Amino acid sequence: MKQGIAQDQFALLANVDRSYYGKLERGERQPSLALMLRIAGGLGLPASEVLARVERLLAGAV
């Protein structure tokens, strides 16, 4: 989802270390549930919506 802000700015919004967030984006790390909640908050979306979008993306990749 594009928010029109830089990765480091978003990481700050979501209270996530910038370098760790970069690893999440590249698929090098898997977020915990607590981190998913912070990321959803940074996106301004309910966590359920973020997870539903990920589920749809993964279903299309199979």
Coordinates of C-alpha atoms in Angstrom, one line a residue:
M1 CA 0.0 0.0 0.0
K2 CA 1.4 3.3 -1.0
Q3 CA 1.1 6.1 1.5
G4 CA 3.3 8.7 -0.3
I5 CA 6.0 8.8 2.5
A6 CA 9.5 7.5 2.7
Q7 CA 10.3 4.1 4.4
D8 CA 12.1 5.8 7.3
Q9 CA 9.2 8.2 7.9
F10 CA 6.7 5.3 7.9
A11 CA 8.9 3.2 10.2
L12 CA 8.9 6.2 12.6
L13 CA 5.1 6.4 12.4
A14 CA 4.7 2.7 13.2
N15 CA 7.4 2.8 15.9
V16 CA 9.6 0.3 14.1
D17 CA 13.4 0.4 13.6
R18 CA 13.9 1.6 10.0
S19 CA 16.5 -1.1 9.1
Y20 CA 14.2 -3.8 10.6
Y21 CA 11.2 -2.4 8.6
G22 CA 13.3 -2.6 5.4
K23 CA 14.0 -6.3 6.1
L24 CA 10.2 -6.8 6.6
E25 CA 9.5 -5.2 3.2
R26 CA 12.1 -7.4 1.5
G27 CA 10.7 -10.5 3.2
E28 CA 13.8 -11.2 5.2
R29 CA 11.9 -11.1 8.5
Q30 CA 8.5 -12.1 9.7
P31 CA 6.6 -9.6 11.9
S32 CA 5.1 -10.5 15.3
L33 CA 1.5 -9.9 15.9
A34 CA 2.4 -6.9 18.1
L35 CA 4.4 -5.5 15.2
M36 CA 1.6 -6.1 12.7
L37 CA -0.7 -4.1 15.0
R38 CA 1.8 -1.2 15.1
I39 CA 2.2 -1.3 11.3
A40 CA -1.6 -1.3 10.8
G41 CA -1.8 1.7 13.1
G42 CA 0.9 3.5 11.0
L43 CA -1.2 2.8 7.9
G44 CA -4.3 4.0 9.6
L45 CA -6.1 0.7 9.0
P46 CA -7.5 -2.0 11.3
A47 CA -5.2 -4.9 11.6
S48 CA -7.9 -7.2 10.3
E49 CA -7.9 -5.3 7.0
V50 CA -4.1 -5.5 6.7
L51 CA -4.2 -9.2 7.4
A52 CA -7.1 -9.7 4.9
R53 CA -5.1 -8.0 2.2
V54 CA -2.1 -10.1 2.9
E55 CA -4.3 -13.2 2.8
R56 CA -5.6 -12.2 -0.6
L57 CA -2.2 -11.6 -2.0
L58 CA -0.9 -14.9 -0.7
A59 CA -3.9 -16.7 -2.1
G60 CA -3.2 -15.3 -5.6
A61 CA 0.5 -16.4 -5.4
V62 CA -0.4 -20.1 -5.0

